[in-house]
PDB file of C-alpha atoms in Angstrom:
ATOM      1  CA  MET M  26     -17.175   5.916  24.619  1.00 65.00           C
ATOM      2  CA  ASN M  27     -14.843   3.368  23.013  1.00 85.00           C
ATOM      3  CA  THR M  28     -12.380   4.504  20.411  1.00 92.00           C
ATOM      4  CA  VAL M  29     -10.902   2.425  17.628  1.00 94.00           C
ATOM      5  CA  TYR M  30      -7.629   2.822  15.767  1.00 94.00           C
ATOM      6  CA  PRO M  31      -6.978   1.628  12.212  1.00 94.00           C
ATOM      7  CA  VAL M  32      -5.102  -1.687  12.181  1.00 94.00           C
ATOM      8  CA  ARG M  33      -1.909  -1.655  10.137  1.00 94.00           C
ATOM      9  CA  LEU M  34      -1.921  -5.428   9.640  1.00 94.00           C
ATOM     10  CA  PHE M  35      -5.365  -5.157   8.045  1.00 95.00           C
ATOM     11  CA  ILE M  36      -4.021  -2.414   5.783  1.00 97.00           C
ATOM     12  CA  ARG M  37      -1.043  -4.534   4.670  1.00 96.00           C
ATOM     13  CA  ASN M  38      -3.295  -7.483   3.855  1.00 94.00           C
ATOM     14  CA  LYS M  39      -5.870  -5.330   2.058  1.00 96.00           C
ATOM     15  CA  ALA M  40      -3.145  -3.679  -0.031  1.00 96.00           C
ATOM     16  CA  ARG M  41      -1.723  -7.083  -0.987  1.00 93.00           C
ATOM     17  CA  ASP M  42      -5.197  -8.352  -1.921  1.00 91.00           C
ATOM     18  CA  LYS M  43      -5.872  -5.224  -3.991  1.00 93.00           C
ATOM     19  CA  LEU M  44      -2.590  -5.717  -5.848  1.00 92.00           C
ATOM     20  CA  LEU M  45      -3.309  -9.374  -6.534  1.00 88.00           C
ATOM     21  CA  GLU M  46      -6.726  -8.429  -7.888  1.00 88.00           C
ATOM     22  CA  ALA M  47      -5.365  -5.572 -10.012  1.00 86.00           C
ATOM     23  CA  LEU M  48      -2.540  -7.689 -11.423  1.00 81.00           C
ATOM     24  CA  GLY M  49      -4.505 -10.773 -12.326  1.00 78.00           C
ATOM     25  CA  GLY M  50      -6.405 -12.101  -9.375  1.00 66.00           C
ATOM     26  CA  ASN M  51      -4.791 -15.519  -8.955  1.00 66.00           C
ATOM     27  CA  PRO M  52      -2.034 -15.498  -6.298  1.00 62.00           C
ATOM     28  CA  SER M  53      -0.286 -18.451  -7.969  1.00 63.00           C
ATOM     29  CA  GLU M  54       0.001 -16.498 -11.236  1.00 64.00           C
ATOM     30  CA  VAL M  55       0.926 -13.083  -9.857  1.00 69.00           C
ATOM     31  CA  SER M  56       4.419 -12.298  -8.701  1.00 81.00           C
ATOM     32  CA  LEU M  57       4.632  -9.395  -6.280  1.00 83.00           C
ATOM     33  CA  ASP M  58       7.939  -7.765  -5.463  1.00 87.00           C
ATOM     34  CA  GLY M  59       7.832  -8.388  -1.723  1.00 88.00           C
ATOM     35  CA  SER M  60      10.718  -6.061  -0.995  1.00 92.00           C
ATOM     36  CA  LEU M  61       9.130  -3.179  -2.888  1.00 92.00           C
ATOM     37  CA  LEU M  62       5.746  -3.816  -1.291  1.00 93.00           C
ATOM     38  CA  TRP M  63       7.381  -3.833   2.150  1.00 95.00           C
ATOM     39  CA  ASP M  64       9.175  -0.539   1.455  1.00 95.00           C
ATOM     40  CA  VAL M  65       6.075   1.177   0.064  1.00 96.00           C
ATOM     41  CA  THR M  66       3.943  -0.068   2.936  1.00 96.00           C
ATOM     42  CA  ASN M  67       6.425   0.961   5.605  1.00 96.00           C
ATOM     43  CA  THR M  68       6.788   4.399   4.064  1.00 96.00           C
ATOM     44  CA  LEU M  69       3.053   5.016   3.830  1.00 96.00           C
ATOM     45  CA  LEU M  70       2.375   3.705   7.337  1.00 96.00           C
ATOM     46  CA  GLN M  71       4.675   6.239   8.991  1.00 96.00           C
ATOM     47  CA  PRO M  72       3.023   8.766  11.333  1.00 95.00           C
ATOM     48  CA  THR M  73       4.386  11.669   9.290  1.00 95.00           C
ATOM     49  CA  THR M  74       3.015  10.234   6.034  1.00 93.00           C
ATOM     50  CA  SER M  75      -0.328   8.930   7.291  1.00 94.00           C
ATOM     51  CA  PRO M  76      -1.243  10.723  10.514  1.00 95.00           C
ATOM     52  CA  ASN M  77      -4.864   9.518  10.197  1.00 94.00           C
ATOM     53  CA  LEU M  78      -3.688   6.027  11.138  1.00 94.00           C
ATOM     54  CA  TYR M  79      -2.575   7.233  14.525  1.00 96.00           C
ATOM     55  CA  ARG M  80      -5.725   8.977  15.701  1.00 95.00           C
ATOM     56  CA  PRO M  81      -8.706   7.319  17.334  1.00 96.00           C
ATOM     57  CA  TYR M  82     -12.078   6.935  15.641  1.00 97.00           C
ATOM     58  CA  PRO M  83     -15.453   6.656  17.356  1.00 96.00           C
ATOM     59  CA  SER M  84     -16.438   3.526  15.406  1.00 95.00           C
ATOM     60  CA  ARG M  85     -14.927   0.510  13.686  1.00 95.00           C
ATOM     61  CA  ASP M  86     -16.588   1.602  10.427  1.00 96.00           C
ATOM     62  CA  LEU M  87     -14.712   4.913  10.377  1.00 96.00           C
ATOM     63  CA  ALA M  88     -11.413   3.189  11.167  1.00 96.00           C
ATOM     64  CA  ALA M  89     -12.133   0.675   8.377  1.00 96.00           C
ATOM     65  CA  GLN M  90     -12.621   3.538   5.907  1.00 97.00           C
ATOM     66  CA  VAL M  91      -9.154   4.848   6.779  1.00 97.00           C
ATOM     67  CA  GLU M  92      -7.737   1.332   6.388  1.00 97.00           C
ATOM     68  CA  GLU M  93      -9.364   0.993   2.968  1.00 97.00           C
ATOM     69  CA  GLN M  94      -8.102   4.387   1.783  1.00 97.00           C
ATOM     70  CA  THR M  95      -4.560   3.670   2.961  1.00 97.00           C
ATOM     71  CA  ALA M  96      -4.573   0.225   1.318  1.00 98.00           C
ATOM     72  CA  ASP M  97      -5.655   1.898  -1.945  1.00 97.00           C
ATOM     73  CA  GLU M  98      -2.774   4.383  -1.647  1.00 97.00           C
ATOM     74  CA  ILE M  99      -0.259   1.579  -1.061  1.00 97.00           C
ATOM     75  CA  ALA M 100      -1.530  -0.451  -4.025  1.00 96.00           C
ATOM     76  CA  SER M 101      -1.534   2.613  -6.299  1.00 96.00           C
ATOM     77  CA  ALA M 102       1.998   3.598  -5.286  1.00 96.00           C
ATOM     78  CA  TYR M 103       3.289   0.056  -5.864  1.00 94.00           C
ATOM     79  CA  ILE M 104       1.703  -0.135  -9.332  1.00 92.00           C
ATOM     80  CA  ARG M 105       2.990   3.329 -10.260  1.00 93.00           C
ATOM     81  CA  ILE M 106       6.545   2.429  -9.198  1.00 92.00           C
ATOM     82  CA  LYS M 107       6.468  -0.853 -11.140  1.00 88.00           C
ATOM     83  CA  GLN M 108       5.172   0.939 -14.249  1.00 87.00           C
ATOM     84  CA  GLN M 109       7.860   3.599 -13.999  1.00 85.00           C
ATOM     85  CA  ALA M 110      10.534   0.919 -13.637  1.00 76.00           C
ATOM     86  CA  THR M 111       9.684  -0.369 -17.123  1.00 77.00           C
ATOM     87  CA  ASN M 112       9.900   3.114 -18.639  1.00 73.00           C
ATOM     88  CA  PRO M 113      12.932   3.215 -20.991  1.00 76.00           C
ATOM     89  CA  LEU M 114      13.976   6.656 -19.745  1.00 73.00           C
ATOM     90  CA  VAL M 115      13.920   5.479 -16.138  1.00 65.00           C
ATOM     91  CA  GLN M 116      15.936   2.394 -17.098  1.00 70.00           C
ATOM     92  CA  ARG M 117      18.590   4.545 -18.809  1.00 75.00           C
ATOM     93  CA  LEU M 118      18.788   6.865 -15.809  1.00 70.00           C
ATOM     94  CA  ASN M 119      19.159   3.882 -13.491  1.00 67.00           C
ATOM     95  CA  GLN M 120      22.029   2.599 -15.629  1.00 74.00           C
ATOM     96  CA  LEU M 121      23.787   5.924 -15.188  1.00 72.00           C
ATOM     97  CA  LEU M 122      23.638   5.512 -11.421  1.00 70.00           C
TER      98      LEU M 122
END
């Protein structure tokens, strides 16, 4: 029986595509914070954060479901962080740092 692992590169690309779609759809009109996306992605792809990425699945379909779910989590976290960054309270607290 062959086993399949989720592919992190697929997850990164899916998350980026989901963000582009959520933020306007046209890559030439949407500006993603590459550094933030990299940090969020790296954090959520760690074995301690996403252990499901590091276990084998009996089919490509099951591994793809995990990829899709993880890409959704990355996109949601990125959007949440960007929204919080525009919050006046968060901006004032950042100024105090």
